[in-house]
XYZ file of C-alpha atoms in Angstrom:
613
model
C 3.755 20.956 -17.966
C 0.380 21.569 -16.211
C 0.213 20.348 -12.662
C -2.779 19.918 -11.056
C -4.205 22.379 -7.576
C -5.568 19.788 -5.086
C -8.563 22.140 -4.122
C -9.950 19.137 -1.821
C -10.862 19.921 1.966
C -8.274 17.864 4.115
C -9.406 15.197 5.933
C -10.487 14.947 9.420
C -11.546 11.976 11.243
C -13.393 12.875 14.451
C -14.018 10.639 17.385
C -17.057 11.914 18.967
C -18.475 10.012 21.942
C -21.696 8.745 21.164
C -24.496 10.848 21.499
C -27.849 9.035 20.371
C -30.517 10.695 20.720
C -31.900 10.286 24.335
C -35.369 10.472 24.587
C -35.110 11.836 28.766
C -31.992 14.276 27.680
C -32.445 17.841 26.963
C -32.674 18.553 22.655
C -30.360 21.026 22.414
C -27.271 19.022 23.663
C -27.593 16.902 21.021
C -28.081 19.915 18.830
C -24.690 21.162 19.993
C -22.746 18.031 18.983
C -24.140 17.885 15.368
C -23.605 21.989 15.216
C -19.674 21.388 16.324
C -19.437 18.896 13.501
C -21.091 21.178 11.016
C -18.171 23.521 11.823
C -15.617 21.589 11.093
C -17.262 20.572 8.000
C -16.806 24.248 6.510
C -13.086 23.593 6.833
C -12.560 19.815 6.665
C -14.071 16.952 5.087
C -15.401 14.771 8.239
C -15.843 11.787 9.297
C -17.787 11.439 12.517
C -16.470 7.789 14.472
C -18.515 7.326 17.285
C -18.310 3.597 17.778
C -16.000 1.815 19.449
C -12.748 1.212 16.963
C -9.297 0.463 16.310
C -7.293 3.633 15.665
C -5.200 1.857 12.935
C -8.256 0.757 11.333
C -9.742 3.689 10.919
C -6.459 5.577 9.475
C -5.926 2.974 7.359
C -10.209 3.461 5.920
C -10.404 7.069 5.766
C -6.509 8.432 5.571
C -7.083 11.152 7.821
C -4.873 14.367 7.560
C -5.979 15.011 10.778
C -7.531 13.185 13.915
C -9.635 15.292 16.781
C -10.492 12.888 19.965
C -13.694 14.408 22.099
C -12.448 13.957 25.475
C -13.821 14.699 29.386
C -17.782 15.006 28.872
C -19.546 14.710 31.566
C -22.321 12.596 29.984
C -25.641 13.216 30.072
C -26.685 9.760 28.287
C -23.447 9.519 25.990
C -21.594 6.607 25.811
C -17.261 7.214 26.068
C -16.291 5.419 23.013
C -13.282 3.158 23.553
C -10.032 3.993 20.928
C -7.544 1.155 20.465
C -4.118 0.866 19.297
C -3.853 4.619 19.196
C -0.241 4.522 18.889
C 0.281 3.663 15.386
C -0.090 6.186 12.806
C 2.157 8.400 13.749
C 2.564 10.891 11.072
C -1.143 11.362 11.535
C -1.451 14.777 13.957
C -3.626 14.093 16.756
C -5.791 16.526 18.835
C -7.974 16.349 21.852
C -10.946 18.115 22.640
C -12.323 19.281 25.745
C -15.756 19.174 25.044
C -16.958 20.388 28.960
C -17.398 22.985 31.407
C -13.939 24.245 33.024
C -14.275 23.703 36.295
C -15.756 19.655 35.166
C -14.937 16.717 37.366
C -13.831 14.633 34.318
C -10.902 16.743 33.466
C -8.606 13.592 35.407
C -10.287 11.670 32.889
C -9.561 13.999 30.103
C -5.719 13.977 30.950
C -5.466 10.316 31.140
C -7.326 9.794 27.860
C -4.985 12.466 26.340
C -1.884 10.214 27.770
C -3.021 7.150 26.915
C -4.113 7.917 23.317
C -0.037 10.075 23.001
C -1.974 13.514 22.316
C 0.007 16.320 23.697
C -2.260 19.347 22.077
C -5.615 20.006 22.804
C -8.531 22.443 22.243
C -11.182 23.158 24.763
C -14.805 24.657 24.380
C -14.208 27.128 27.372
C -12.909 30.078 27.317
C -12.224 29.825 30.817
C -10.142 26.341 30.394
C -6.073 27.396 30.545
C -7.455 29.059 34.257
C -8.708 25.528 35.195
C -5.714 23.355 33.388
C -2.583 25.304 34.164
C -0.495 22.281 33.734
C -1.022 21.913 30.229
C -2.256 25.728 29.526
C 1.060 26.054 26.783
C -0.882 23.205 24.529
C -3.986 24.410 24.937
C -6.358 26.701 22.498
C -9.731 28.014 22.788
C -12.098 26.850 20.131
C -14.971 28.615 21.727
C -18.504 28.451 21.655
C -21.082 29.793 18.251
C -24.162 29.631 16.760
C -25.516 28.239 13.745
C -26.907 30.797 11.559
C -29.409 28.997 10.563
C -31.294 28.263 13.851
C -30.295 32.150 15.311
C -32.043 35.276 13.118
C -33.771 37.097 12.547
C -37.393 35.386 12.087
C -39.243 38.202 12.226
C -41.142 37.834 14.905
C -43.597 40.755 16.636
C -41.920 41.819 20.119
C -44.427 40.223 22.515
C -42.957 39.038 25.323
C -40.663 41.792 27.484
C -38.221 39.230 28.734
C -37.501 36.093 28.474
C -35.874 33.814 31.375
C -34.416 30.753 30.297
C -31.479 28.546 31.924
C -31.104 27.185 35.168
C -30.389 29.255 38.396
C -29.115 27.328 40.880
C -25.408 27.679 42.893
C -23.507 27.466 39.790
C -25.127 30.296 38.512
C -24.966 33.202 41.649
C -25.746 36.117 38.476
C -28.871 34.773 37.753
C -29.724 33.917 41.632
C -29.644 37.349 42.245
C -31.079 38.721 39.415
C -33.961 36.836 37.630
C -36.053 37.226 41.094
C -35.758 40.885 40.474
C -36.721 40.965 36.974
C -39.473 38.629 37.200
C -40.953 40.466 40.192
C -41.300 43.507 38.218
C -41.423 42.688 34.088
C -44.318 40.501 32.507
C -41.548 37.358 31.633
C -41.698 33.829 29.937
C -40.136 31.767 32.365
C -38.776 28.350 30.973
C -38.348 25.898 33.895
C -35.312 25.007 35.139
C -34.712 20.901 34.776
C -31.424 19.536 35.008
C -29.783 17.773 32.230
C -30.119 14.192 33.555
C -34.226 15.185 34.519
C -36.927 13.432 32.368
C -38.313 16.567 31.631
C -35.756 17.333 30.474
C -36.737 17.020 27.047
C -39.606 19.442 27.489
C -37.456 22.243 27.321
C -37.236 24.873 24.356
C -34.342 23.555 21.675
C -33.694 24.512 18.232
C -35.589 27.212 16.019
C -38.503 27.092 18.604
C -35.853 28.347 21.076
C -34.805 30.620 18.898
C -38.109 31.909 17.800
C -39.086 33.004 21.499
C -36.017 34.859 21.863
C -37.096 36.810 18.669
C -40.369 37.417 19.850
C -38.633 38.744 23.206
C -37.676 42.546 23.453
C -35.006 41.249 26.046
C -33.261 37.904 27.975
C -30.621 38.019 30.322
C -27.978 35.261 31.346
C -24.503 34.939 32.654
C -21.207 32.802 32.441
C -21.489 31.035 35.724
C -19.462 31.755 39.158
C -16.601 31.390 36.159
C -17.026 33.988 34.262
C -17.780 31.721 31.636
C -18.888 32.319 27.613
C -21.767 30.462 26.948
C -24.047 29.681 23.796
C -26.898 32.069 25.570
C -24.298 34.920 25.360
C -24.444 34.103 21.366
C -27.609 32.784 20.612
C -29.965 35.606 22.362
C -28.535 38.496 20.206
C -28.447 35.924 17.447
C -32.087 35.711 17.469
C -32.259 39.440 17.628
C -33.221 39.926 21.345
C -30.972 42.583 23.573
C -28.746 40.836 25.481
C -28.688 42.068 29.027
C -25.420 40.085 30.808
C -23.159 40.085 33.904
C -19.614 42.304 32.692
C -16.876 39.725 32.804
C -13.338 39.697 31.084
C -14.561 36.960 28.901
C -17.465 38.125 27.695
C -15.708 41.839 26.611
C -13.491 39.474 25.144
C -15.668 38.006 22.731
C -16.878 42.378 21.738
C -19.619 43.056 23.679
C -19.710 46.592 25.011
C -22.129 47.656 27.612
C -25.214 50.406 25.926
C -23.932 49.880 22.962
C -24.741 45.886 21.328
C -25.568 44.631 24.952
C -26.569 45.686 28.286
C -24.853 45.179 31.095
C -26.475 44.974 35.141
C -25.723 43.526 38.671
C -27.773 43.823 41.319
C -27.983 47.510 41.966
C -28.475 48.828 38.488
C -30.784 46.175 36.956
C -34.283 47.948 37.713
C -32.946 51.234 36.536
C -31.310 49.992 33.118
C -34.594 47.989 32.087
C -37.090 50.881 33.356
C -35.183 53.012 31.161
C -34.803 50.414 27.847
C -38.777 49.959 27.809
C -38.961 53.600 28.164
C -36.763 54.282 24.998
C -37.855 51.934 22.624
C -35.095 53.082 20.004
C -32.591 52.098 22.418
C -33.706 48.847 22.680
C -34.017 48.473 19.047
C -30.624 50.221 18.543
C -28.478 48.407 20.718
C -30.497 44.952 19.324
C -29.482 45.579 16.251
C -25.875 46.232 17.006
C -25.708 42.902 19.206
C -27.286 41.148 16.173
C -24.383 42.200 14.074
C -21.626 41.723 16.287
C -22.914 37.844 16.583
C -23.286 37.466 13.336
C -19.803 38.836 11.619
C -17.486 37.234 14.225
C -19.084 34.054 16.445
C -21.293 32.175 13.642
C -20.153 28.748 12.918
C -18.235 30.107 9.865
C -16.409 32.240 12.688
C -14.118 29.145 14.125
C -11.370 28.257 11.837
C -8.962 27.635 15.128
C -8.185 23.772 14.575
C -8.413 24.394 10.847
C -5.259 27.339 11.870
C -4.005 24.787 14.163
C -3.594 22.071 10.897
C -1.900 24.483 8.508
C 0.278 26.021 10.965
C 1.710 22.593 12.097
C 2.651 21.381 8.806
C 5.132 24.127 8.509
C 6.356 24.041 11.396
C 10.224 24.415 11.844
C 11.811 23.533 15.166
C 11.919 26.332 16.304
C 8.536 27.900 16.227
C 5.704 27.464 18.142
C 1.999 28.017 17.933
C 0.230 30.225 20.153
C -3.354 31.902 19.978
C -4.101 35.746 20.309
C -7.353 35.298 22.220
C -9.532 33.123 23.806
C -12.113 34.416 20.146
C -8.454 35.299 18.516
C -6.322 33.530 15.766
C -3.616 30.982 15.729
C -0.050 32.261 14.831
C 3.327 31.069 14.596
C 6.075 32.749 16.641
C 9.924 32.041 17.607
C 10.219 29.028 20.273
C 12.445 31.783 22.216
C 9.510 34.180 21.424
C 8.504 36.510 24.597
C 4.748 35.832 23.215
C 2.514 33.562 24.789
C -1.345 32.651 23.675
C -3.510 35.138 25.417
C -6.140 33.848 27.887
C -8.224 34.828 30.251
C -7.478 34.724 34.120
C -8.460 35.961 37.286
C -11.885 36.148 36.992
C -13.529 32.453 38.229
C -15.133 33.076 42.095
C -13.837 29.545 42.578
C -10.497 30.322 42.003
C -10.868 33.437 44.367
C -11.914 31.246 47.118
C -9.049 28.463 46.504
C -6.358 30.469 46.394
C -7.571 32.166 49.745
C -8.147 28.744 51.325
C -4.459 27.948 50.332
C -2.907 30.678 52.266
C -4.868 30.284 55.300
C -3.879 26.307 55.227
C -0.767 27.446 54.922
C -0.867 29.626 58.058
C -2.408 26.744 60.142
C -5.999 28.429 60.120
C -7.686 25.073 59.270
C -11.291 25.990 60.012
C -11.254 29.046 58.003
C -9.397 26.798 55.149
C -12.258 24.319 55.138
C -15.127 27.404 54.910
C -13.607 28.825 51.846
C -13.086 25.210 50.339
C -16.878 24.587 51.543
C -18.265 27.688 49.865
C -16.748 26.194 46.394
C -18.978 23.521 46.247
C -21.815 25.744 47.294
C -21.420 26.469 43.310
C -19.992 22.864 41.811
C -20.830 20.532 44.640
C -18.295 17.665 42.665
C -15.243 19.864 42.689
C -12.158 18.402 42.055
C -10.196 21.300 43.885
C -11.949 21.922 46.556
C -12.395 18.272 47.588
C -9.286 17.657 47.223
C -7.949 20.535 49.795
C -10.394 18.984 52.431
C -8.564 15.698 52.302
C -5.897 17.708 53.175
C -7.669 19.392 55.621
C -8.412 16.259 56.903
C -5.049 15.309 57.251
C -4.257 18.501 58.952
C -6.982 17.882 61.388
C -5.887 14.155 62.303
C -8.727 12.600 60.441
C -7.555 9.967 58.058
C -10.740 8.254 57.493
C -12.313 11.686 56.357
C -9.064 12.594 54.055
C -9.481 8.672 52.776
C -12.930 8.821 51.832
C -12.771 12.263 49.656
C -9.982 10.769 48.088
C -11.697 7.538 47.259
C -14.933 9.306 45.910
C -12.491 10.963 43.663
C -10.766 8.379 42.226
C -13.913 6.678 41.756
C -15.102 9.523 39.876
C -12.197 9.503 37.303
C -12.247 5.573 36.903
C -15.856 4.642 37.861
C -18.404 7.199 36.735
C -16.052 8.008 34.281
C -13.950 4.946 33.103
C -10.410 6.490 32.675
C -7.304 4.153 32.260
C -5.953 5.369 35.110
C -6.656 8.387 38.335
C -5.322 11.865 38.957
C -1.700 11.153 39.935
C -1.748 13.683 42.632
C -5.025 12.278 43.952
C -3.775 8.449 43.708
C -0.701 9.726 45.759
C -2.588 11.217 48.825
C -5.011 8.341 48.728
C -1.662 5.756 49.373
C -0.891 8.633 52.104
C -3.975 8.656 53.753
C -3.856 5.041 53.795
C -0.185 5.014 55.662
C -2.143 7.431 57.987
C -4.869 5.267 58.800
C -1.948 2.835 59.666
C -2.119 0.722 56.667
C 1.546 0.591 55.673
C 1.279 -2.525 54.041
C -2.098 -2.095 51.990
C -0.281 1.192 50.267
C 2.860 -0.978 49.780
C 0.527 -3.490 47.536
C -0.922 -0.801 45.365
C 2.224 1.645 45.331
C 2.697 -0.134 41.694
C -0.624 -0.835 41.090
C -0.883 1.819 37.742
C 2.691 1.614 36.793
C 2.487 3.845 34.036
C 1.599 7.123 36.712
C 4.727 8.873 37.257
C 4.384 12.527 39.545
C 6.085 14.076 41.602
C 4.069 13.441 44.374
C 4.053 9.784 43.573
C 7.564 9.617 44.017
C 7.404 10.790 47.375
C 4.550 8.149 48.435
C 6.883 5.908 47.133
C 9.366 7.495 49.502
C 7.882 7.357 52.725
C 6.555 3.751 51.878
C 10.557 2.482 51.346
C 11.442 4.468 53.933
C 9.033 3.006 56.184
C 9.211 -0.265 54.821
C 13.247 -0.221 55.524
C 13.624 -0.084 51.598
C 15.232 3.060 51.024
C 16.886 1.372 48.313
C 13.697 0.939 46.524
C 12.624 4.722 46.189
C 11.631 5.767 42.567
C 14.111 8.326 40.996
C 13.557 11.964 40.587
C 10.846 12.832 38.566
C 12.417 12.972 34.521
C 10.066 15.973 33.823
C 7.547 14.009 31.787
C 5.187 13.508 34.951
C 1.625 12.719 34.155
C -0.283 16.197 34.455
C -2.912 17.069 37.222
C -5.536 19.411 38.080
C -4.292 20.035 41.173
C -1.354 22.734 41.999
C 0.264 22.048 45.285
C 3.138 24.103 47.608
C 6.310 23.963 45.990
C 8.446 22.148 48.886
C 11.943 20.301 48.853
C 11.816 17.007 49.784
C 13.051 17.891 53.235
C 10.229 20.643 53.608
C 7.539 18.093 52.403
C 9.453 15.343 54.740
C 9.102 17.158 57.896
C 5.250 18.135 56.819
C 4.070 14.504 56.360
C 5.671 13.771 59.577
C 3.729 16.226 60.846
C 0.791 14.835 59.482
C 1.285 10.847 60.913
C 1.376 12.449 64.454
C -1.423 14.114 64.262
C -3.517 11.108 62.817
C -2.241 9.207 65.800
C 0.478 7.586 64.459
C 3.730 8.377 66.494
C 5.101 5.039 65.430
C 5.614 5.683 61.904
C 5.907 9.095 62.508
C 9.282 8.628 64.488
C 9.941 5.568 61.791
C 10.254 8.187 59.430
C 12.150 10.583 60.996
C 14.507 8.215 61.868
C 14.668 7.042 57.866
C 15.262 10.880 56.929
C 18.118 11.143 59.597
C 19.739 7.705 59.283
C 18.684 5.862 56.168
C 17.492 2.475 56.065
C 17.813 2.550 60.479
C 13.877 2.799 59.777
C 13.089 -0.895 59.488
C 14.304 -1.522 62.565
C 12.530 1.185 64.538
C 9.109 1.027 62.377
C 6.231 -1.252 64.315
C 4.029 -2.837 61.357
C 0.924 -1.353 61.470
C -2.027 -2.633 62.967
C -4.796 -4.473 60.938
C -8.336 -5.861 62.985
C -8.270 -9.403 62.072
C -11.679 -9.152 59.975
C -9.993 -5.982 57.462
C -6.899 -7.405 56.917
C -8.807 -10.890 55.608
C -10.895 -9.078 53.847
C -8.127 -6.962 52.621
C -5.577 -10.580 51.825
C -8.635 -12.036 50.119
C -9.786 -8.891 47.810
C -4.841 -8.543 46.926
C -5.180 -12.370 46.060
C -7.634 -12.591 43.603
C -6.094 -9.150 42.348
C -2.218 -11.071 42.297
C -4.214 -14.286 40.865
C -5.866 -12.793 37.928
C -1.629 -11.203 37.288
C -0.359 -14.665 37.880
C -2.967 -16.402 35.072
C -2.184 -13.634 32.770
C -5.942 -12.275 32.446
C -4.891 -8.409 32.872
C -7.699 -7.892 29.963
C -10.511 -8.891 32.299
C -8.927 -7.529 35.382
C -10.678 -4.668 37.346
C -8.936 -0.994 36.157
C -9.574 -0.184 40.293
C -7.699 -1.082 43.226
C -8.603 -4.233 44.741
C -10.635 -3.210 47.595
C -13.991 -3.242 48.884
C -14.466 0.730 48.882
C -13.705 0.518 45.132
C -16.460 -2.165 44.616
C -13.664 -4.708 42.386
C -15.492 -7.631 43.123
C -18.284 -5.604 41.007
C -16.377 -4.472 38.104
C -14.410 -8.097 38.227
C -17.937 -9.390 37.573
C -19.217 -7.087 35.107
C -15.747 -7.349 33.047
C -16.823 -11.422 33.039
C -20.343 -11.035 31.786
C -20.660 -10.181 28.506
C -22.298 -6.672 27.529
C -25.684 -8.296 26.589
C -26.623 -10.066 29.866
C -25.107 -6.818 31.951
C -29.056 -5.443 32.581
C -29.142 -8.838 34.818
C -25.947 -8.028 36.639
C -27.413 -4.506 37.247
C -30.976 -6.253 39.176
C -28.754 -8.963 40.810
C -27.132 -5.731 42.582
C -30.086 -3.783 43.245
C -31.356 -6.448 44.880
C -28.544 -7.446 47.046
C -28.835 -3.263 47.884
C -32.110 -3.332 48.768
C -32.855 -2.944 51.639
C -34.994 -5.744 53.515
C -38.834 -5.035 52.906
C -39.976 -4.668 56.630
C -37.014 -1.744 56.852
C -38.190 -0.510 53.984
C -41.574 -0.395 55.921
């Protein structure tokens, strides 16, 4: 009996966010969207969903083998696609991908997308990701960044421009600070202009073959990986237009082959004059080590060169219980291995100046140097003004420092980031949990009471212990959640590993020094004697304006509950700092008359005409 070889590709479904073409965006991010799909065509049949949708829907259409969910873009005029009913179809695997810088301020976002839609393995663009994600590091691969073939050769092109300078140079990118100055001082250079993503000229720059046509006509072009240590496309596409690459030396980019005078060149500061003068003096060299980069690009980080998720698929259907998958290399293949295996996937750590600075701000906050804390934090967003981390550890600076308003408003700004600007289900849990702090700090006991619950599907650790100090001071001990399960909603943020005694006595700490001795000693009381606190805890104090503006903003919030209209109810807490009176509107107007909405509040934010004058 013959039996038939299904020689078919398997099926993958992939929910892209939309990204139209934008007539103000830059060309070649669209270009990277469609070239990520084109590599997953080589190993799956596709089919791109970038509309809004019903999961079941779509499995039912298409019968995917295999669903990938692009996740945490920081959009440059894409649209988030909303997934529904994601929880059906379950012998369908499910993937997310991180389709964004490491260090991005959507990675909240990205965590409660992965949550909500029941994804628990994900692949990320970035090299550099497991160092930025440590919480979910042991599900996460590197499908990492390539060219398309097509676009980067060898064109032929005579060698008539020395160097090339392309890419922007600003904080995020200290390498090129430093260097392109010096080269462009010194070398005859084409200098591409440095507009942001979001800029309307955006569009102006160099994309596509006639990008990759001036780096063929260029001898050289240098660029770097960001204060990360990052591998970007540049790091592929200049040698895969057969230019000499001429890079910062980072763990990341060795990683992906490149060896210094031999298929790249590699130069800081005090070296970069000398290593060019002699490169234009030895023509060969240039040629020789050109060549070699040329090669390297083109056997190992082509589009044809990323089978990871394609690895990721066959490996999981033959998966026993007790195996695991794990990754050699950040540029390295999937294997299986033992679940009691020693091996782990291999990535790359140590390296981000970020990270440096963090981790040194942490141990002075921990020995009480608050100052010096806040400089190091500080001198992050010198290179990502919108960091997570580092915003986050000057709330708690704040806090330190007796200034709850301060700690309150970074807090706010990033929740609003995560469910705003970015339109998650729900915020960072470790960020939601210092924002209830900070308002218990500020004296508003009751307000954090009212939203303790208010995502009720957020469970962390340091939830919990909000929840804590709000029974406690409430005189509800008996209402404090149970010990986390071990299935707490993951977070960007890494915090001090206390007991609950240790943390106790810290927060304690804390409400003194924002000038709250009443709850302070309300609490220490609770930790000594139990529910004693209700009776020795003074209700905090509310102006008579905030708190009716506070009543008003919880009873339209407890109204829209008690009519059962949860579908048009704001996905932010009910107060004025999170605009819900905004979003309430906007979630009552329907899509096509939202450009009105939008002038209605421009207007009412404009400023009258003769301060304007």
């Amino acid at each position: 009996m013959n039996s038939k070889v299904d020689h078919r590709k398997p099926r993958l479904v992939f929910f892209q966010w939309d990204h139209q073409p934008n007539a103000n965006a830059a060309g070649y991010l669209l270009l990277h969207m469609q070239q990520q799909v084109k590599c997953l065509a080589t190993h799956f049949d596709v089919v791109v969903v970038n509309r809004d949708c019903d999961y079941a829907e779509i499995c039912d259409r298409y019968e995917p083998d295999l669903t990938l969910f692009e996740s945490g873009y920081r959009s440059h005029g894409s649209r988030r696609i909303k997934i529904t009913n994601t929880t059906t179809n379950i012998a369908v695997p499910k993937l997310g991908l991180h389709n964004a810088d490491p260090w991005c301020d959507r990675r909240a976002g990205f965590l409660s997308d992965m949550e909500q839609w029941g994804i628990e393995t994900y692949f990320a663009i970035a090299t550099m990701t497991p160092e930025y994600m440590p919480a979910v590091k042991e599900n996460l691969f590197v499908w990492p960044n390539f060219i398309d073939p097509e676009v980067y050769h060898d064109y032929g092109q005579q060698k008539v421009i020395p160097v090339t300078l392309t890419g922007q140079a600003y904080g995020l990118y200290p390498w090129r600070q430093t260097i392109f100055p010096i080269i462009r001082d010194r070398y005859p250079c084409l200098v591409s202009p440095q507009h942001a993503y979001e800029s309307k000229l955006a569009s102006r720059l160099l994309s596509g073959e006639a990008y990759a046509r001036a780096l063929n006509a260029s001898l050289v072009a240098p660029t770097c990986g960001t204060m990360g240590g990052e591998v970007v496309r540049k790091h592929f596409e200049i040698p895969g237009a057969k230019s000499c690459l001429v890079a910062e030396r980072t763990a990341a980019v060795e990683s992906a082959g490149f060896v210094d005078m031999e298929n790249c060149v590699f130069v800081d500061s005090s070296n970069v004059v000398e290593k060019l003068d002699y490169l234009f003096a030895h023509p060969d060299e240039i040629r020789r080590i050109t060549a070699a980069g040329y090669d390297l690009v083109h056997s190992c980080h082509t589009l044809t060169h990323r089978p990871q998720i394609y690895q990721w698929f066959m490996l999981s259907k033959g998966l026993q219980v007790g195996e695991r998958i794990i990754q050699s290399g950040p540029f390295g293949e999937l294997a299986k291995v033992g679940r009691t295996s020693m091996q782990q996937s291999v990535h790359i750590v140590g390296e981000a100046s970020d990270r440096a600075l963090l981790k040194q701000g942490d141990l002075l906050l921990e020995q009480g140097r608050v100052e010096d804390a806040k400089h190091c934090y500080e001198r992050c967003l010198d290179f990502v003004s919108y960091l997570p981390e580092a915003k986050f550890r000057l709330a708690l600076c704040a806090l330190q420092e007796g200034d709850a308003d301060r700690a309150s408003g970074l807090l706010i700004d990033l929740v609003k980031v995560t469910m705003t600007d970015y339109g998650a289900p729900d915020p960072d849990p470790v960020e939601w949990a210092y924002f209830l702090l900070a308002l218990i700090c500020r004296g508003q006991l009751k307000q954090a009471s009212k939203l303790q619950d208010f995502y009720p599907s957020l469970f962390h650790d340091e939830i919990r212990r909000a929840h804590l100090v709000i029974a406690q001071l409430g005189g509800s001990a008996d209402a404090v959640v149970p010990r986390s399960d071990g299935s707490d909603r993951k977070s960007v943020h890494q915090l001090p590993d206390r007991t609950d005694s240790e943390w106790l006595v810290w927060f304690t700490d804390i409400l003194e020094r924002c000038q709250r001795p009443d709850l302070a000693n309300g609490l220490r009381l609770a930790t000594l004697g139990g529910s004693a606190a209700g009776e020795n805890t003074k209700a905090p104090h509310f102006e008579a304006d905030a708190g009716l503006r506070l009543r008003l903003y919880s009873g339209i919030d407890g109204l829209m509950v008690k009519l059962r209209l949860n579908g048009l109810r704001p996905n932010v807490p009910p107060l004025p700092e999170f605009r819900y009176f905004w979003h309430l509107a906007r979630g009552l107007v329907p899509h096509s008359q939202r450009g009105s909405l939008r002038k209605i509040q421009m207007a009412l934010s404009r400023p009258p005409r003769s301060i304007r004058n």
